[in-house]
């Protein structure tokens, strides 16, 4: 995930960047909540309300993300030998439930505006607040993308994608406020509110799907599995690879498999070859936990046919 010219951070440096990104996300969301609340009280716009709700979700999501990322960074211990990475998807499921409830509230509020439409007040203030929100969010996204390049964090990447969507939502609200102010189209405001609620629900579904994949130990994407096979089989002494199993837990990746080698090799030599292949895989997948079992080539055994 890192760019060609950017060295990937690891260890304490990666932890520092992740903490910086999550803290900046929480701070940005809290600032936007304050300014959007003021804007909503002055304009009575359901579109502005929708972005306020979205910012409340951002704050909740960012706080959950901050706690989950910090907990996921805790090294493996006696009770958690595989680490604490699944704190991220567990937190994400709670986040998705909260997002869904807020979207339903927004749908109810927008629907009421269809029955009893209201004229907007102080539209210029609402537009100014949306412009400020876009600029603040763009600054946060730039920081997040830098952290993603340095760490490859999936949690920060998901958070960044959500904030990119917020930029588009804020831009849409500006359009709604301008159309309402210039042409008096009172129904534009609740229409945009409903559209944003639909967008929020879509995000909740995506978050839930990603969290369930991680909790259910879904395999890594096929292109990454193909890369693992390519690296293992590139070693001159490795004649085959089977029973490849992969999964992710937060930022931690786990790779397991059986490599096939000449049966005449000594155990010491076979062990050394396995170590070399494991090192190659760790270089390609920094921080991954790799376990390779050594099998003699050509020996038939019961194998999982899907791997």
PDB file of N, CA and C in Angstrom, residues 109-184:
ATOM      1  N   UNK A 109     -36.774  12.757   9.980  1.00  0.00           N
ATOM      2  CA  UNK A 109     -36.758  14.218   9.995  1.00  0.00           C
ATOM      3  C   UNK A 109     -36.980  14.787   8.603  1.00  0.00           C
ATOM      4  N   UNK A 110     -36.311  14.206   7.590  1.00  0.00           N
ATOM      5  CA  UNK A 110     -36.470  14.686   6.213  1.00  0.00           C
ATOM      6  C   UNK A 110     -37.892  14.439   5.715  1.00  0.00           C
ATOM      7  N   UNK A 111     -38.471  13.298   6.077  1.00  0.00           N
ATOM      8  CA  UNK A 111     -39.837  12.982   5.639  1.00  0.00           C
ATOM      9  C   UNK A 111     -40.839  13.977   6.209  1.00  0.00           C
ATOM     10  N   UNK A 112     -40.627  14.403   7.450  1.00  0.00           N
ATOM     11  CA  UNK A 112     -41.523  15.387   8.056  1.00  0.00           C
ATOM     12  C   UNK A 112     -41.471  16.722   7.315  1.00  0.00           C
ATOM     13  N   UNK A 113     -40.292  17.042   6.753  1.00  0.00           N
ATOM     14  CA  UNK A 113     -40.160  18.300   6.011  1.00  0.00           C
ATOM     15  C   UNK A 113     -40.951  18.269   4.691  1.00  0.00           C
ATOM     16  N   UNK A 114     -41.213  17.072   4.157  1.00  0.00           N
ATOM     17  CA  UNK A 114     -42.060  16.970   2.971  1.00  0.00           C
ATOM     18  C   UNK A 114     -43.506  17.319   3.321  1.00  0.00           C
ATOM     19  N   UNK A 115     -43.936  16.884   4.505  1.00  0.00           N
ATOM     20  CA  UNK A 115     -45.306  17.164   4.947  1.00  0.00           C
ATOM     21  C   UNK A 115     -45.449  18.629   5.351  1.00  0.00           C
ATOM     22  N   UNK A 116     -44.443  19.131   6.066  1.00  0.00           N
ATOM     23  CA  UNK A 116     -44.482  20.524   6.515  1.00  0.00           C
ATOM     24  C   UNK A 116     -43.182  21.229   6.108  1.00  0.00           C
ATOM     25  N   UNK A 117     -43.074  21.620   4.833  1.00  0.00           N
ATOM     26  CA  UNK A 117     -41.837  22.277   4.374  1.00  0.00           C
ATOM     27  C   UNK A 117     -41.629  23.618   5.076  1.00  0.00           C
ATOM     28  N   UNK A 118     -40.359  23.973   5.275  1.00  0.00           N
ATOM     29  CA  UNK A 118     -40.027  25.229   5.946  1.00  0.00           C
ATOM     30  C   UNK A 118     -39.067  26.039   5.085  1.00  0.00           C
ATOM     31  N   UNK A 119     -39.161  27.339   5.219  1.00  0.00           N
ATOM     32  CA  UNK A 119     -38.231  28.214   4.510  1.00  0.00           C
ATOM     33  C   UNK A 119     -36.919  28.278   5.287  1.00  0.00           C
ATOM     34  N   UNK A 120     -35.821  28.299   4.539  1.00  0.00           N
ATOM     35  CA  UNK A 120     -34.511  28.341   5.180  1.00  0.00           C
ATOM     36  C   UNK A 120     -34.145  29.770   5.555  1.00  0.00           C
ATOM     37  N   UNK A 121     -33.358  29.904   6.615  1.00  0.00           N
ATOM     38  CA  UNK A 121     -32.892  31.208   7.073  1.00  0.00           C
ATOM     39  C   UNK A 121     -31.368  31.234   7.031  1.00  0.00           C
ATOM     40  N   UNK A 122     -30.805  32.408   6.775  1.00  0.00           N
ATOM     41  CA  UNK A 122     -29.351  32.592   6.838  1.00  0.00           C
ATOM     42  C   UNK A 122     -28.596  31.552   6.021  1.00  0.00           C
ATOM     43  N   UNK A 123     -29.036  31.380   4.767  1.00  0.00           N
ATOM     44  CA  UNK A 123     -28.398  30.389   3.896  1.00  0.00           C
ATOM     45  C   UNK A 123     -26.929  30.658   3.679  1.00  0.00           C
ATOM     46  N   UNK A 124     -26.525  31.942   3.677  1.00  0.00           N
ATOM     47  CA  UNK A 124     -25.115  32.268   3.450  1.00  0.00           C
ATOM     48  C   UNK A 124     -24.239  31.738   4.578  1.00  0.00           C
ATOM     49  N   UNK A 125     -24.778  31.738   5.809  1.00  0.00           N
ATOM     50  CA  UNK A 125     -24.021  31.190   6.932  1.00  0.00           C
ATOM     51  C   UNK A 125     -23.836  29.681   6.757  1.00  0.00           C
ATOM     52  N   UNK A 126     -24.897  29.020   6.326  1.00  0.00           N
ATOM     53  CA  UNK A 126     -24.805  27.577   6.084  1.00  0.00           C
ATOM     54  C   UNK A 126     -23.762  27.254   5.030  1.00  0.00           C
ATOM     55  N   UNK A 127     -23.742  28.050   3.955  1.00  0.00           N
ATOM     56  CA  UNK A 127     -22.754  27.824   2.889  1.00  0.00           C
ATOM     57  C   UNK A 127     -21.335  28.034   3.419  1.00  0.00           C
ATOM     58  N   UNK A 128     -21.128  29.079   4.206  1.00  0.00           N
ATOM     59  CA  UNK A 128     -19.802  29.358   4.760  1.00  0.00           C
ATOM     60  C   UNK A 128     -19.329  28.214   5.650  1.00  0.00           C
ATOM     61  N   UNK A 129     -20.253  27.670   6.449  1.00  0.00           N
ATOM     62  CA  UNK A 129     -19.895  26.560   7.329  1.00  0.00           C
ATOM     63  C   UNK A 129     -19.529  25.327   6.506  1.00  0.00           C
ATOM     64  N   UNK A 130     -20.257  25.072   5.416  1.00  0.00           N
ATOM     65  CA  UNK A 130     -19.951  23.919   4.572  1.00  0.00           C
ATOM     66  C   UNK A 130     -18.585  24.069   3.905  1.00  0.00           C
ATOM     67  N   UNK A 131     -18.249  25.282   3.472  1.00  0.00           N
ATOM     68  CA  UNK A 131     -16.936  25.532   2.869  1.00  0.00           C
ATOM     69  C   UNK A 131     -15.833  25.271   3.898  1.00  0.00           C
ATOM     70  N   UNK A 132     -16.042  25.774   5.129  1.00  0.00           N
ATOM     71  CA  UNK A 132     -15.072  25.521   6.197  1.00  0.00           C
ATOM     72  C   UNK A 132     -14.931  24.020   6.457  1.00  0.00           C
ATOM     73  N   UNK A 133     -16.062  23.308   6.456  1.00  0.00           N
ATOM     74  CA  UNK A 133     -16.045  21.868   6.699  1.00  0.00           C
ATOM     75  C   UNK A 133     -15.255  21.140   5.629  1.00  0.00           C
ATOM     76  N   UNK A 134     -15.443  21.547   4.378  1.00  0.00           N
ATOM     77  CA  UNK A 134     -14.717  20.911   3.276  1.00  0.00           C
ATOM     78  C   UNK A 134     -13.211  21.114   3.431  1.00  0.00           C
ATOM     79  N   UNK A 135     -12.796  22.334   3.750  1.00  0.00           N
ATOM     80  CA  UNK A 135     -11.373  22.629   3.890  1.00  0.00           C
ATOM     81  C   UNK A 135     -10.756  21.850   5.061  1.00  0.00           C
ATOM     82  N   UNK A 136     -11.464  21.809   6.197  1.00  0.00           N
ATOM     83  CA  UNK A 136     -10.954  21.080   7.362  1.00  0.00           C
ATOM     84  C   UNK A 136     -10.857  19.587   7.072  1.00  0.00           C
ATOM     85  N   UNK A 137     -11.869  19.047   6.391  1.00  0.00           N
ATOM     86  CA  UNK A 137     -11.874  17.620   6.074  1.00  0.00           C
ATOM     87  C   UNK A 137     -10.783  17.275   5.072  1.00  0.00           C
ATOM     88  N   UNK A 138     -10.550  18.156   4.090  1.00  0.00           N
ATOM     89  CA  UNK A 138      -9.487  17.918   3.115  1.00  0.00           C
ATOM     90  C   UNK A 138      -8.120  17.859   3.801  1.00  0.00           C
ATOM     91  N   UNK A 139      -7.893  18.724   4.785  1.00  0.00           N
ATOM     92  CA  UNK A 139      -6.628  18.709   5.518  1.00  0.00           C
ATOM     93  C   UNK A 139      -6.458  17.381   6.260  1.00  0.00           C
ATOM     94  N   UNK A 140      -7.548  16.890   6.886  1.00  0.00           N
ATOM     95  CA  UNK A 140      -7.490  15.625   7.594  1.00  0.00           C
ATOM     96  C   UNK A 140      -7.204  14.474   6.628  1.00  0.00           C
ATOM     97  N   UNK A 141      -7.884  14.457   5.479  1.00  0.00           N
ATOM     98  CA  UNK A 141      -7.698  13.382   4.500  1.00  0.00           C
ATOM     99  C   UNK A 141      -6.256  13.339   3.996  1.00  0.00           C
ATOM    100  N   UNK A 142      -5.644  14.501   3.798  1.00  0.00           N
ATOM    101  CA  UNK A 142      -4.245  14.549   3.364  1.00  0.00           C
ATOM    102  C   UNK A 142      -3.339  13.896   4.410  1.00  0.00           C
ATOM    103  N   UNK A 143      -3.582  14.201   5.697  1.00  0.00           N
ATOM    104  CA  UNK A 143      -2.804  13.578   6.769  1.00  0.00           C
ATOM    105  C   UNK A 143      -3.032  12.068   6.784  1.00  0.00           C
ATOM    106  N   UNK A 144      -4.292  11.655   6.655  1.00  0.00           N
ATOM    107  CA  UNK A 144      -4.611  10.228   6.693  1.00  0.00           C
ATOM    108  C   UNK A 144      -3.944   9.477   5.544  1.00  0.00           C
ATOM    109  N   UNK A 145      -3.940  10.069   4.360  1.00  0.00           N
ATOM    110  CA  UNK A 145      -3.319   9.392   3.221  1.00  0.00           C
ATOM    111  C   UNK A 145      -1.816   9.232   3.415  1.00  0.00           C
ATOM    112  N   UNK A 146      -1.188  10.206   4.065  1.00  0.00           N
ATOM    113  CA  UNK A 146       0.232  10.079   4.377  1.00  0.00           C
ATOM    114  C   UNK A 146       0.451   8.908   5.338  1.00  0.00           C
ATOM    115  N   UNK A 147      -0.387   8.818   6.360  1.00  0.00           N
ATOM    116  CA  UNK A 147      -0.263   7.738   7.340  1.00  0.00           C
ATOM    117  C   UNK A 147      -0.525   6.388   6.673  1.00  0.00           C
ATOM    118  N   UNK A 148      -1.487   6.331   5.763  1.00  0.00           N
ATOM    119  CA  UNK A 148      -1.787   5.084   5.051  1.00  0.00           C
ATOM    120  C   UNK A 148      -0.586   4.636   4.232  1.00  0.00           C
ATOM    121  N   UNK A 149       0.070   5.597   3.547  1.00  0.00           N
ATOM    122  CA  UNK A 149       1.257   5.251   2.759  1.00  0.00           C
ATOM    123  C   UNK A 149       2.375   4.715   3.635  1.00  0.00           C
ATOM    124  N   UNK A 150       2.499   5.256   4.852  1.00  0.00           N
ATOM    125  CA  UNK A 150       3.590   4.852   5.735  1.00  0.00           C
ATOM    126  C   UNK A 150       3.286   3.578   6.517  1.00  0.00           C
ATOM    127  N   UNK A 151       2.009   3.303   6.791  1.00  0.00           N
ATOM    128  CA  UNK A 151       1.678   2.173   7.663  1.00  0.00           C
ATOM    129  C   UNK A 151       0.843   1.089   6.989  1.00  0.00           C
ATOM    130  N   UNK A 152       0.094   1.442   5.940  1.00  0.00           N
ATOM    131  CA  UNK A 152      -0.794   0.472   5.314  1.00  0.00           C
ATOM    132  C   UNK A 152      -1.998   0.120   6.167  1.00  0.00           C
ATOM    133  N   UNK A 153      -2.362   0.978   7.124  1.00  0.00           N
ATOM    134  CA  UNK A 153      -3.440   0.674   8.058  1.00  0.00           C
ATOM    135  C   UNK A 153      -4.797   0.610   7.351  1.00  0.00           C
ATOM    136  N   UNK A 154      -5.497  -0.528   7.513  1.00  0.00           N
ATOM    137  CA  UNK A 154      -6.832  -0.675   6.938  1.00  0.00           C
ATOM    138  C   UNK A 154      -7.848   0.173   7.688  1.00  0.00           C
ATOM    139  N   UNK A 155      -7.654   0.312   8.994  1.00  0.00           N
ATOM    140  CA  UNK A 155      -8.588   1.108   9.796  1.00  0.00           C
ATOM    141  C   UNK A 155      -8.543   2.574   9.377  1.00  0.00           C
ATOM    142  N   UNK A 156      -7.339   3.118   9.199  1.00  0.00           N
ATOM    143  CA  UNK A 156      -7.208   4.508   8.783  1.00  0.00           C
ATOM    144  C   UNK A 156      -7.703   4.678   7.347  1.00  0.00           C
ATOM    145  N   UNK A 157      -7.463   3.680   6.508  1.00  0.00           N
ATOM    146  CA  UNK A 157      -7.939   3.753   5.126  1.00  0.00           C
ATOM    147  C   UNK A 157      -9.458   3.828   5.082  1.00  0.00           C
ATOM    148  N   UNK A 158     -10.133   3.003   5.883  1.00  0.00           N
ATOM    149  CA  UNK A 158     -11.595   3.030   5.930  1.00  0.00           C
ATOM    150  C   UNK A 158     -12.092   4.374   6.445  1.00  0.00           C
ATOM    151  N   UNK A 159     -11.441   4.896   7.479  1.00  0.00           N
ATOM    152  CA  UNK A 159     -11.821   6.192   8.034  1.00  0.00           C
ATOM    153  C   UNK A 159     -11.633   7.295   7.000  1.00  0.00           C
ATOM    154  N   UNK A 160     -10.535   7.213   6.250  1.00  0.00           N
ATOM    155  CA  UNK A 160     -10.251   8.225   5.228  1.00  0.00           C
ATOM    156  C   UNK A 160     -11.297   8.198   4.114  1.00  0.00           C
ATOM    157  N   UNK A 161     -11.695   6.998   3.695  1.00  0.00           N
ATOM    158  CA  UNK A 161     -12.716   6.883   2.653  1.00  0.00           C
ATOM    159  C   UNK A 161     -14.026   7.517   3.110  1.00  0.00           C
ATOM    160  N   UNK A 162     -14.337   7.354   4.393  1.00  0.00           N
ATOM    161  CA  UNK A 162     -15.565   7.944   4.928  1.00  0.00           C
ATOM    162  C   UNK A 162     -15.490   9.468   4.878  1.00  0.00           C
ATOM    163  N   UNK A 163     -14.336  10.029   5.206  1.00  0.00           N
ATOM    164  CA  UNK A 163     -14.189  11.487   5.189  1.00  0.00           C
ATOM    165  C   UNK A 163     -14.167  12.036   3.764  1.00  0.00           C
ATOM    166  N   UNK A 164     -13.646  11.266   2.814  1.00  0.00           N
ATOM    167  CA  UNK A 164     -13.730  11.683   1.408  1.00  0.00           C
ATOM    168  C   UNK A 164     -15.198  11.788   0.997  1.00  0.00           C
ATOM    169  N   UNK A 165     -16.000  10.820   1.453  1.00  0.00           N
ATOM    170  CA  UNK A 165     -17.442  10.899   1.192  1.00  0.00           C
ATOM    171  C   UNK A 165     -18.062  12.125   1.831  1.00  0.00           C
ATOM    172  N   UNK A 166     -17.576  12.511   3.012  1.00  0.00           N
ATOM    173  CA  UNK A 166     -18.091  13.701   3.687  1.00  0.00           C
ATOM    174  C   UNK A 166     -17.848  14.964   2.872  1.00  0.00           C
ATOM    175  N   UNK A 167     -16.709  15.019   2.193  1.00  0.00           N
ATOM    176  CA  UNK A 167     -16.421  16.178   1.339  1.00  0.00           C
ATOM    177  C   UNK A 167     -17.488  16.308   0.258  1.00  0.00           C
ATOM    178  N   UNK A 168     -17.851  15.179  -0.335  1.00  0.00           N
ATOM    179  CA  UNK A 168     -18.891  15.191  -1.380  1.00  0.00           C
ATOM    180  C   UNK A 168     -20.246  15.567  -0.795  1.00  0.00           C
ATOM    181  N   UNK A 169     -20.522  15.054   0.412  1.00  0.00           N
ATOM    182  CA  UNK A 169     -21.799  15.384   1.063  1.00  0.00           C
ATOM    183  C   UNK A 169     -21.890  16.877   1.350  1.00  0.00           C
ATOM    184  N   UNK A 170     -20.815  17.457   1.874  1.00  0.00           N
ATOM    185  CA  UNK A 170     -20.818  18.892   2.168  1.00  0.00           C
ATOM    186  C   UNK A 170     -20.989  19.723   0.905  1.00  0.00           C
ATOM    187  N   UNK A 171     -20.372  19.273  -0.179  1.00  0.00           N
ATOM    188  CA  UNK A 171     -20.532  19.968  -1.458  1.00  0.00           C
ATOM    189  C   UNK A 171     -21.984  19.894  -1.933  1.00  0.00           C
ATOM    190  N   UNK A 172     -22.618  18.724  -1.721  1.00  0.00           N
ATOM    191  CA  UNK A 172     -24.025  18.570  -2.112  1.00  0.00           C
ATOM    192  C   UNK A 172     -24.923  19.496  -1.293  1.00  0.00           C
ATOM    193  N   UNK A 173     -24.605  19.680  -0.024  1.00  0.00           N
ATOM    194  CA  UNK A 173     -25.403  20.567   0.825  1.00  0.00           C
ATOM    195  C   UNK A 173     -25.283  22.009   0.347  1.00  0.00           C
ATOM    196  N   UNK A 174     -24.090  22.408  -0.085  1.00  0.00           N
ATOM    197  CA  UNK A 174     -23.920  23.757  -0.633  1.00  0.00           C
ATOM    198  C   UNK A 174     -24.843  23.959  -1.826  1.00  0.00           C
ATOM    199  N   UNK A 175     -24.909  22.942  -2.695  1.00  0.00           N
ATOM    200  CA  UNK A 175     -25.799  23.015  -3.860  1.00  0.00           C
ATOM    201  C   UNK A 175     -27.249  23.166  -3.412  1.00  0.00           C
ATOM    202  N   UNK A 176     -27.658  22.381  -2.406  1.00  0.00           N
ATOM    203  CA  UNK A 176     -29.041  22.442  -1.911  1.00  0.00           C
ATOM    204  C   UNK A 176     -29.354  23.814  -1.335  1.00  0.00           C
ATOM    205  N   UNK A 177     -28.428  24.371  -0.576  1.00  0.00           N
ATOM    206  CA  UNK A 177     -28.656  25.682   0.028  1.00  0.00           C
ATOM    207  C   UNK A 177     -28.736  26.773  -1.038  1.00  0.00           C
ATOM    208  N   UNK A 178     -27.889  26.691  -2.057  1.00  0.00           N
ATOM    209  CA  UNK A 178     -27.911  27.692  -3.125  1.00  0.00           C
ATOM    210  C   UNK A 178     -29.217  27.621  -3.900  1.00  0.00           C
ATOM    211  N   UNK A 179     -29.644  26.392  -4.259  1.00  0.00           N
ATOM    212  CA  UNK A 179     -30.892  26.230  -5.019  1.00  0.00           C
ATOM    213  C   UNK A 179     -32.099  26.720  -4.219  1.00  0.00           C
ATOM    214  N   UNK A 180     -32.091  26.433  -2.927  1.00  0.00           N
ATOM    215  CA  UNK A 180     -33.213  26.873  -2.088  1.00  0.00           C
ATOM    216  C   UNK A 180     -33.243  28.395  -1.959  1.00  0.00           C
ATOM    217  N   UNK A 181     -32.062  28.986  -1.764  1.00  0.00           N
ATOM    218  CA  UNK A 181     -31.990  30.440  -1.581  1.00  0.00           C
ATOM    219  C   UNK A 181     -32.312  31.193  -2.869  1.00  0.00           C
ATOM    220  N   UNK A 182     -31.841  30.683  -4.002  1.00  0.00           N
ATOM    221  CA  UNK A 182     -31.997  31.388  -5.266  1.00  0.00           C
ATOM    222  C   UNK A 182     -33.354  31.167  -5.922  1.00  0.00           C
ATOM    223  N   UNK A 183     -33.876  29.944  -5.784  1.00  0.00           N
ATOM    224  CA  UNK A 183     -35.104  29.604  -6.508  1.00  0.00           C
ATOM    225  C   UNK A 183     -36.282  29.271  -5.594  1.00  0.00           C
ATOM    226  N   UNK A 184     -36.045  29.217  -4.290  1.00  0.00           N
ATOM    227  CA  UNK A 184     -37.133  28.931  -3.358  1.00  0.00           C
ATOM    228  C   UNK A 184     -37.639  27.511  -3.431  1.00  0.00           C
TER     229      UNK A 184
END
